[in-house]
């Protein structure tokens, strides 16, 4: 057991080392480079292209919230970040992040294809935003729900990149035993992508709500009461994307118990989710058309 | 002239972007930003704002007038690390004197890079014959964030992030009820997002949020200078120049600066960071337009000149 804990500790250290080097999803890289290399990139295009990539969104928010910026209130909106940092700073940040690559990207891409992962993340973001509107959340907070949904699975990337072979085994276990992926991750690593996601959120100084969504979207009941609504929304959006098989982030057998819990918490019925599809699908298609790589 | 000043401010460099010496800049000066601030009631404590090319002559002056009386000690506050605000540092002679003690304050420009590295890089061997680490003076680099610092001797410093294409700080010194404030290099925040509902890119929620972010940022910038005795404000462009291609360059149209000074009950406003293309004659003409008493309101407005002193 001691040896196992030690191994977990080493893995956790490797993950922490990797967090600062996470590259954006290759799905969006071409478009990011194209948009940012234009001499007169518009704020709207910049906002759109960044908001479609969980890593880039996280990095821009990280820059504005990081310790040297030390603003009194954390910024969780990309629009606000662009106003405060200016187009050029954000553009250069996106460019420098977009050109970063990892050596084993090829191997990990076969395990969890980037375009599928991207579609899943975006669907969860869009669904969380639509759910926020459906459950009467204040208009001004809708974007926070989108960002929380978009980033929820970011914790999978370091696991995938640092331990591709072990992650392949975890994916296989989930498939063979028909269990949620996070359980298979737990068996393999002693922790799951929620912990890694929370670690990313804290290191990048993202808002506490986003951190809790990254950490708690597989355990709605944990976490502070004030963020349970947004965590439940993201958990439900995640279950929805998995059940509907829109995109793929490795989870073929999501926790159905959790979906019921989240529905109950948000006082929604399964039929409400059917209606959501009509809102989310056209938004997703618009995003796909913008990226034009799918 | 105040016979018992609490703060004395002297401009050693008032030009933006690049030094521009020559016959057309003799009266206002061609050196890039550097301002000497003295607190006569605190042993004539020395604070220097920015290390543009103007700091070279300030350094020579310190060598001649201060060093014979004792070691040179100063706090240097950098607004940011663009060239025109740091290029004079390698030519600031006191850095080569072993008895000199300097504290260099500023924002960390890059996440992974300290101010010492950013400043030291311009004294790497490829750019300058003496390396930063070889300087004789004792130099301490201190990183600032937005907030408040007690500088001792009753001097309280407030810092505020400005709107410039790199992390840039405005400074507000409060001492014995007097306030000196700097706001350069900066430009008013504006909505960068599409606001035309007929444009296919228009997104109502984004446009609305951007609008509220802009309003809040501009209000915070206003509050920062409210009630100051002297504000040294970026005024690189005229409104017409600004609108004709300088939006987003991180500098303020002078008309906006003047209105901001009046709006925020500033006593004196020094228009600063003159464009390198601005000649003495042109500045005189602009002064007639903008600096006549009452042109904008009760605030006294003037274009800063090299060698000019202001007592507070």
XYZ file of C-alpha atoms in Angstrom:
606
model
C 0.000 0.000 0.000
C 2.842 2.335 0.898
C 4.464 1.664 -2.477
C 1.160 2.292 -4.213
C 0.693 5.615 -2.411
C 4.212 6.586 -3.354
C 3.458 5.782 -6.973
C 0.325 7.907 -6.806
C 2.362 10.720 -5.321
C 4.889 10.511 -8.141
C 2.118 10.513 -10.698
C 0.518 13.523 -9.051
C 3.880 15.344 -9.259
C 4.223 14.483 -12.941
C 0.745 15.828 -13.543
C 1.505 19.050 -11.722
C 4.606 19.494 -13.879
C 2.569 18.947 -17.000
C -0.286 21.317 -16.182
C 1.565 24.439 -17.234
C 2.409 22.944 -20.596
C -0.991 21.680 -21.716
C -1.377 22.458 -25.412
C -4.727 23.452 -26.894
C -6.753 20.841 -28.710
C -5.387 20.197 -32.164
C -8.934 20.564 -33.457
C -8.850 24.306 -32.904
C -5.157 25.028 -33.444
C -5.362 25.690 -37.184
C -8.227 28.091 -36.728
C -6.584 29.833 -33.754
C -3.452 30.409 -35.824
C -5.495 31.647 -38.752
C -7.616 34.054 -36.700
C -4.730 35.357 -34.589
C -2.362 35.805 -37.498
C -4.723 38.237 -39.156
C -3.348 41.727 -38.543
C -6.769 43.057 -37.603
C -8.390 40.222 -35.724
C -11.763 41.299 -34.369
C -12.569 40.910 -30.702
C -15.634 38.880 -31.637
C -13.623 36.356 -33.659
C -10.963 36.190 -30.967
C -13.587 35.655 -28.306
C -15.267 32.958 -30.353
C -12.146 31.034 -31.292
C -10.810 31.041 -27.747
C -14.150 30.222 -26.187
C -14.264 27.062 -28.291
C -11.083 25.692 -26.778
C -11.028 24.644 -23.133
C -7.258 24.983 -22.795
C -7.074 28.432 -24.354
C -10.031 29.673 -22.331
C -8.379 28.406 -19.165
C -5.084 30.030 -20.062
C -6.537 33.459 -20.781
C -8.463 33.386 -17.516
C -5.340 32.138 -15.809
C -3.346 35.113 -17.078
C -5.847 37.620 -15.827
C -6.380 35.912 -12.484
C -2.828 34.801 -11.855
C -1.077 36.008 -8.784
C 0.847 38.806 -10.456
C -2.366 40.350 -11.735
C -4.081 39.904 -8.362
C -7.382 41.531 -9.140
C -9.735 41.907 -6.216
C -12.375 39.749 -7.895
C -11.724 36.745 -10.077
C -12.677 37.128 -13.709
C -14.458 34.158 -15.227
C -15.671 35.803 -18.417
C -13.568 35.789 -21.544
C -15.287 38.917 -22.850
C -14.196 40.835 -19.767
C -10.700 39.396 -19.979
C -10.358 40.663 -23.567
C -11.515 44.161 -22.569
C -9.028 44.242 -19.689
C -6.024 42.667 -21.365
C -6.635 44.025 -24.863
C -6.773 42.198 -28.182
C -3.007 42.040 -28.710
C -2.155 40.469 -25.364
C -4.850 37.846 -25.717
C -3.918 37.205 -29.340
C -0.261 36.695 -28.489
C -1.163 34.412 -25.633
C -3.379 32.324 -27.895
C -0.648 32.173 -30.541
C 2.046 31.131 -28.099
C -0.231 28.476 -26.621
C -1.372 27.262 -30.018
C 2.130 26.496 -31.226
C 2.999 24.463 -28.139
C 2.945 20.754 -28.894
C 3.563 17.592 -26.958
C 5.741 14.724 -28.053
C 3.208 11.987 -27.468
C 0.247 13.839 -28.896
C -0.104 11.247 -31.650
C -0.426 8.333 -29.279
C -2.945 10.017 -27.025
C -4.967 11.290 -29.978
C -5.689 7.733 -31.000
C -7.067 7.030 -27.521
C -9.304 10.045 -27.280
C -9.576 11.769 -30.659
C -9.166 15.496 -30.215
C -12.142 16.481 -32.371
C -14.414 14.127 -30.430
C -13.141 15.424 -27.084
C -13.609 18.968 -28.310
C -17.195 18.256 -29.420
C -17.955 16.723 -26.014
C -16.483 19.694 -24.090
C -18.310 22.224 -26.209
C -21.596 20.313 -25.939
C -21.328 20.259 -22.161
C -20.575 24.010 -22.166
C -23.507 24.827 -24.436
C -25.835 22.494 -22.523
C -24.815 23.959 -19.166
C -25.537 27.437 -20.524
C -28.925 26.346 -21.892
C -29.731 24.687 -18.553
C -28.815 27.884 -16.737
C -31.362 29.734 -18.854
C -33.924 26.962 -18.322
C -33.535 27.008 -14.531
C -33.825 30.766 -14.229
C -30.179 31.644 -13.525
C -29.421 35.372 -13.932
C -28.446 36.238 -17.556
C -25.102 37.615 -16.463
C -24.010 34.242 -15.107
C -24.795 32.204 -18.235
C -21.263 32.543 -19.607
C -19.813 31.259 -16.336
C -21.899 28.110 -16.775
C -20.632 27.779 -20.335
C -16.995 28.104 -19.244
C -17.487 25.665 -16.362
C -18.988 23.124 -18.768
C -16.341 23.684 -21.402
C -13.525 23.099 -18.915
C -15.077 20.278 -16.862
C -13.042 17.441 -18.397
C -9.737 19.260 -18.755
C -8.319 16.963 -16.054
C -8.271 14.115 -18.555
C -5.618 15.741 -20.693
C -2.650 15.482 -18.315
C -3.605 11.883 -17.495
C -3.794 11.090 -21.163
C -0.563 12.831 -22.057
C 1.536 11.738 -19.090
C 0.367 8.102 -18.841
C -0.969 7.158 -22.268
C -0.500 3.400 -21.807
C -2.160 3.311 -18.388
C -4.941 5.543 -19.632
C -5.562 3.123 -22.497
C -5.966 0.374 -19.865
C -8.405 2.509 -17.869
C -10.465 3.172 -21.002
C -10.465 -0.550 -21.723
C -11.523 -1.394 -18.143
C -14.411 1.087 -18.341
C -15.511 -0.471 -21.603
C -15.167 -4.100 -20.498
C -16.651 -3.679 -17.015
C -19.247 -1.192 -18.290
C -18.418 1.311 -15.551
C -18.028 5.088 -15.658
C -14.556 6.115 -16.785
C -13.802 8.024 -13.587
C -14.129 4.776 -11.607
C -11.702 3.013 -13.943
C -9.301 5.965 -13.584
C -9.557 5.677 -9.824
C -8.660 1.992 -9.986
C -5.674 2.720 -12.181
C -4.298 5.941 -10.660
C -5.827 6.199 -7.211
C -7.510 9.455 -8.272
C -9.627 10.501 -11.234
C -9.711 13.373 -13.729
C -11.845 15.437 -11.347
C -8.914 15.740 -8.947
C -6.573 16.637 -11.816
C -9.078 19.196 -13.104
C -9.331 20.836 -9.706
C -5.544 20.912 -9.548
C -5.449 22.696 -12.931
C -8.125 25.143 -11.831
C -6.285 25.996 -8.636
C -2.889 26.325 -10.307
C -4.395 28.534 -12.993
C -6.283 30.505 -10.351
C -9.636 30.004 -12.050
C -12.717 30.966 -10.065
C -13.656 28.654 -7.215
C -16.909 27.740 -8.986
C -15.052 26.555 -12.081
C -12.608 24.602 -9.889
C -15.486 22.908 -8.095
C -17.139 21.969 -11.397
C -13.888 20.502 -12.679
C -13.411 18.620 -9.428
C -16.967 17.711 -8.508
C -18.900 16.943 -11.692
C -18.873 13.255 -10.755
C -19.940 13.880 -7.191
C -22.625 16.498 -7.035
C -23.299 16.121 -3.313
C -19.774 17.190 -2.292
C -18.490 20.728 -2.381
C -19.828 23.954 -0.892
C -23.547 24.548 -0.944
C -23.299 27.831 -2.908
C -21.762 26.129 -5.928
C -23.900 22.978 -5.901
C -26.308 24.432 -8.468
C -23.625 25.049 -11.071
C -21.863 21.746 -10.312
C -25.155 19.850 -10.687
C -25.829 21.686 -13.946
C -22.447 20.716 -15.366
C -22.884 17.129 -14.144
C -26.262 16.953 -15.846
C -24.919 18.509 -19.041
C -22.114 15.940 -19.011
C -24.518 13.041 -18.554
C -26.663 14.436 -21.342
C -23.736 14.664 -23.796
C -22.648 11.114 -22.914
C -26.152 9.633 -23.223
C -26.737 11.377 -26.514
C -23.257 10.362 -27.710
C -22.493 13.879 -28.905
C -18.721 13.853 -29.131
C -16.743 11.436 -26.989
C -14.561 11.880 -23.916
C -14.065 8.209 -23.064
C -17.287 7.648 -21.138
C -19.574 5.076 -22.758
C -21.226 4.096 -19.489
C -21.895 7.268 -17.504
C -23.302 7.071 -14.012
C -27.101 7.068 -14.470
C -27.633 7.423 -10.708
C -25.806 10.723 -10.918
C -27.998 12.001 -13.715
C -31.105 11.332 -11.615
C -29.511 13.109 -8.655
C -28.691 16.153 -10.753
C -32.164 16.245 -12.306
C -33.668 16.068 -8.857
C -31.401 18.800 -7.520
C -32.303 21.119 -10.395
C -35.998 20.155 -10.215
C -36.046 19.025 -13.831
C -37.618 16.038 -15.567
C -36.005 13.830 -18.240
C -38.430 15.335 -20.775
C -36.822 18.751 -20.193
C -33.563 17.339 -21.512
C -35.236 16.366 -24.794
C -36.166 19.998 -25.371
C -32.609 21.081 -24.661
C -31.366 19.169 -27.663
C -33.172 21.613 -29.904
C -31.346 24.530 -28.306
C -27.915 22.950 -28.146
C -27.719 21.302 -31.555
C -27.891 24.465 -33.711
C -25.331 26.196 -31.437
C -22.998 23.259 -31.831
C -23.410 23.283 -35.591
C -22.579 26.984 -35.679
C -19.384 26.336 -33.718
C -18.451 23.453 -35.977
C -18.991 25.626 -39.040
C -16.718 28.270 -37.511
C -13.951 25.797 -36.891
C -14.554 24.103 -40.248
C -12.401 21.160 -39.478
C -14.980 18.608 -38.542
C 5.221 79.083 -5.571
C 4.523 77.124 -2.393
C 7.246 78.219 0.109
C 6.826 75.050 2.181
C 6.374 72.206 -0.306
C 5.666 68.642 0.739
C 6.525 67.163 -2.650
C 8.672 68.536 -5.472
C 8.337 67.024 -8.934
C 10.879 67.609 -11.698
C 10.560 66.355 -15.266
C 13.755 64.958 -16.835
C 12.089 63.282 -19.800
C 8.593 63.894 -21.170
C 8.657 62.315 -24.608
C 6.997 59.048 -25.578
C 8.180 56.161 -27.726
C 11.748 57.208 -28.648
C 14.177 60.010 -27.810
C 13.929 62.727 -30.438
C 16.594 65.396 -29.898
C 16.877 68.139 -32.488
C 16.133 71.757 -33.232
C 12.345 71.227 -33.138
C 12.239 69.700 -29.649
C 14.595 72.002 -27.756
C 12.064 73.679 -25.483
C 9.863 70.745 -24.468
C 12.704 68.247 -24.644
C 13.421 65.045 -26.518
C 14.161 62.576 -23.720
C 11.857 59.682 -22.889
C 10.098 59.504 -19.496
C 11.854 60.066 -16.235
C 10.558 62.139 -13.331
C 12.348 63.065 -10.116
C 10.149 63.256 -7.024
C 11.523 64.730 -3.770
C 10.085 64.757 -0.297
C 11.937 67.726 1.287
C 10.555 67.051 4.764
C 11.875 63.479 4.741
C 15.563 64.235 4.306
C 14.839 65.112 0.684
C 13.965 61.458 0.033
C 14.309 60.604 -3.656
C 11.792 58.716 -5.765
C 12.276 58.318 -9.513
C 9.433 57.503 -11.862
C 10.565 55.575 -14.925
C 13.994 55.144 -16.418
C 13.638 56.499 -19.946
C 16.540 58.407 -21.492
C 15.803 61.371 -19.206
C 17.232 59.443 -16.256
C 20.731 59.828 -17.718
C 20.857 63.536 -16.991
C 19.159 63.043 -13.647
C 21.956 60.577 -12.828
C 24.611 63.106 -13.792
C 22.916 65.691 -11.621
C 22.863 63.300 -8.659
C 26.541 62.528 -9.156
C 27.371 66.246 -9.070
C 25.062 67.432 -6.316
C 24.224 64.495 -4.075
C 27.132 62.069 -4.102
C 29.555 64.591 -2.540
C 27.152 64.766 0.444
C 26.665 61.011 0.799
C 25.632 57.789 -0.940
C 22.786 57.953 -3.436
C 19.629 56.180 -2.345
C 16.468 56.046 -4.414
C 13.281 54.150 -5.103
C 12.678 53.788 -8.832
C 9.114 53.008 -9.867
C 8.691 51.673 -13.378
C 5.309 52.129 -15.022
C 6.136 49.237 -17.356
C 9.058 47.766 -19.218
C 8.606 49.029 -22.760
C 11.879 50.398 -24.145
C 11.147 54.085 -23.784
C 10.606 53.621 -20.035
C 13.738 51.618 -19.243
C 16.288 52.468 -21.920
C 18.054 55.108 -19.800
C 18.794 52.726 -16.950
C 22.163 51.448 -18.275
C 23.278 55.111 -18.571
C 22.167 56.104 -15.065
C 25.666 56.649 -13.670
C 24.838 55.954 -9.982
C 24.401 52.242 -10.842
C 28.179 52.057 -11.321
C 28.913 53.534 -7.891
C 29.355 50.937 -5.128
C 27.746 53.079 -2.418
C 24.467 53.507 -4.344
C 21.385 51.708 -3.019
C 18.411 51.382 -5.333
C 15.046 49.756 -4.978
C 13.490 49.166 -8.382
C 9.738 48.590 -8.194
C 7.375 47.486 -10.930
C 4.943 44.902 -12.183
C 6.105 41.461 -13.212
C 5.670 41.603 -16.967
C 5.795 37.899 -17.605
C 4.553 35.090 -15.477
C 7.864 33.298 -15.362
C 10.177 36.284 -15.543
C 11.015 38.681 -12.737
C 11.646 42.391 -13.125
C 15.357 41.809 -12.521
C 15.483 39.557 -15.544
C 13.492 41.901 -17.775
C 15.706 44.832 -16.770
C 18.844 42.723 -16.838
C 18.164 41.470 -20.351
C 18.767 44.910 -21.828
C 22.194 44.784 -20.191
C 23.079 41.419 -21.639
C 26.331 41.342 -23.547
C 24.754 41.499 -27.010
C 23.105 44.841 -26.239
C 25.425 46.518 -23.758
C 29.079 46.045 -22.748
C 28.394 45.736 -19.018
C 26.167 42.972 -17.792
C 23.351 43.651 -15.336
C 24.891 41.351 -12.727
C 28.165 43.280 -12.835
C 26.732 46.590 -11.645
C 28.456 48.006 -8.582
C 25.367 49.477 -6.928
C 23.191 47.502 -4.552
C 19.979 47.032 -6.482
C 16.911 45.318 -5.157
C 13.976 44.495 -7.432
C 10.501 44.485 -5.908
C 7.370 43.275 -7.643
C 4.189 45.275 -7.369
C 0.615 44.281 -7.919
C -2.510 46.382 -7.833
C -2.930 47.503 -4.241
C -1.296 49.619 -1.557
C 2.247 49.836 -0.178
C 3.495 51.748 2.848
C 6.788 53.289 1.746
C 7.605 54.627 5.202
C 8.053 58.309 6.174
C 4.260 58.648 5.922
C 4.254 57.994 2.175
C 1.495 55.646 1.057
C 1.564 54.323 -2.485
C -1.493 53.033 -4.331
C -1.072 51.206 -7.614
C -3.548 50.659 -10.409
C -3.365 48.645 -13.648
C -3.579 50.802 -16.738
C -4.761 49.974 -20.237
C -1.615 49.373 -22.277
C -0.433 46.442 -24.395
C 1.729 45.173 -21.556
C 1.177 45.098 -17.810
C 1.504 48.754 -16.793
C 0.999 50.488 -13.450
C -0.266 53.897 -12.516
C 1.021 55.275 -9.185
C -0.688 57.408 -6.585
C 1.540 58.775 -3.818
C -0.241 60.147 -0.769
C 1.787 62.155 1.710
C 0.696 64.677 4.360
C -2.661 65.102 2.616
C -1.027 65.768 -0.765
C -1.505 63.487 -3.765
C 0.725 62.922 -6.787
C -0.684 60.546 -9.376
C 0.661 59.115 -12.634
C -1.393 57.616 -15.406
C 0.857 56.697 -18.319
C 1.030 54.744 -20.595
C -2.671 54.223 -20.931
C -5.746 54.749 -23.022
C -9.415 54.814 -22.130
C -11.020 51.384 -22.146
C -13.444 50.963 -25.032
C -15.758 48.280 -26.261
C -13.684 46.087 -28.560
C -16.665 43.979 -29.515
C -19.114 44.493 -32.323
C -22.002 46.744 -31.219
C -23.918 46.952 -34.487
C -27.002 44.703 -34.301
C -27.001 44.460 -38.107
C -23.491 43.006 -38.207
C -23.476 39.207 -38.590
C -20.853 39.042 -35.821
C -23.090 40.867 -33.335
C -23.725 39.053 -30.087
C -26.018 41.012 -27.779
C -24.889 39.342 -24.539
C -21.198 39.792 -25.347
C -21.681 43.405 -26.411
C -23.567 44.126 -23.197
C -21.027 42.489 -20.948
C -18.163 44.224 -22.725
C -19.939 47.551 -22.288
C -20.279 47.017 -18.550
C -16.623 45.911 -18.240
C -15.540 49.073 -20.081
C -17.638 51.302 -17.856
C -16.320 49.709 -14.673
C -12.690 49.921 -15.796
C -12.987 53.577 -16.801
C -14.707 54.408 -13.534
C -11.908 52.693 -11.607
C -9.316 54.708 -13.573
C -11.209 57.901 -12.686
C -11.397 57.034 -9.001
C -7.656 56.415 -8.957
C -6.865 60.060 -9.765
C -9.737 61.701 -7.928
C -8.780 64.782 -5.951
C -5.057 64.600 -6.798
C -2.934 67.738 -6.509
C -0.979 66.758 -9.611
C -1.724 64.103 -12.202
C 0.851 63.283 -14.867
C -1.288 61.901 -17.657
C -0.591 60.263 -20.989
C -1.565 62.701 -23.731
C 0.350 61.390 -26.723
C -2.309 62.093 -29.334
C -4.954 64.577 -30.240
C -8.454 63.151 -30.534
C -8.243 63.348 -34.338
C -4.892 61.526 -34.428
C -6.206 58.910 -32.031
C -9.232 58.191 -34.161
C -7.164 58.111 -37.353
C -5.402 54.849 -36.638
C -4.053 54.910 -33.064
C -6.844 53.087 -31.274
C -5.480 50.231 -29.208
C -1.912 51.605 -29.113
C -2.248 52.250 -25.395
C -2.158 56.070 -25.364
C -4.704 58.735 -24.549
C -6.040 61.618 -26.623
C -5.237 64.856 -24.794
C -8.860 66.027 -24.939
C -9.874 62.958 -22.931
C -7.037 63.555 -20.446
C -8.164 67.154 -19.917
C -11.782 66.184 -19.384
C -10.762 63.373 -17.012
C -8.679 65.812 -14.958
C -11.601 68.208 -14.557
C -14.135 65.417 -14.012
C -12.054 64.035 -11.164
C -11.359 67.353 -9.399
C -7.644 67.249 -10.164
C -5.860 70.482 -9.201
C -3.061 70.368 -11.788
C -2.767 68.187 -14.842
C 0.544 67.642 -16.612
C 0.027 66.406 -20.169
C 2.849 63.967 -20.734
C 4.409 61.395 -23.082
C 4.442 63.700 -26.106
C 4.454 62.057 -29.482
C 7.934 62.070 -31.080
C 6.502 63.903 -34.099
C 5.268 66.756 -31.914
C 7.416 69.896 -32.415
C 7.830 72.749 -29.914
C 5.720 74.925 -32.154
C 2.966 72.365 -32.382
C 2.949 71.907 -28.591
C 2.691 75.683 -28.159
C -0.309 75.721 -30.474
C -1.946 72.853 -28.599
C -1.272 74.642 -25.311
C -3.172 77.674 -26.581
C -6.094 75.422 -27.323
C -6.109 73.181 -24.269
C -4.242 74.931 -21.466
C -5.856 78.346 -21.303
C -7.367 78.885 -17.840
C -10.900 77.546 -17.768
C -10.614 75.811 -21.157
C -12.100 72.685 -19.632
C -12.856 73.760 -16.066
C -11.013 74.748 -12.911
C -8.096 72.279 -13.349
C -4.760 73.895 -14.221
C -3.543 72.140 -17.380
C -0.060 72.318 -18.940
C 2.220 70.345 -21.230
C 5.133 68.909 -19.246
C 8.559 70.232 -20.274
C 11.988 68.819 -19.627
C 13.536 70.689 -16.674
C 10.198 71.920 -15.374
C 9.536 71.642 -11.611
C 6.166 71.525 -9.875
C 5.790 71.959 -6.137
C 2.943 70.425 -4.202
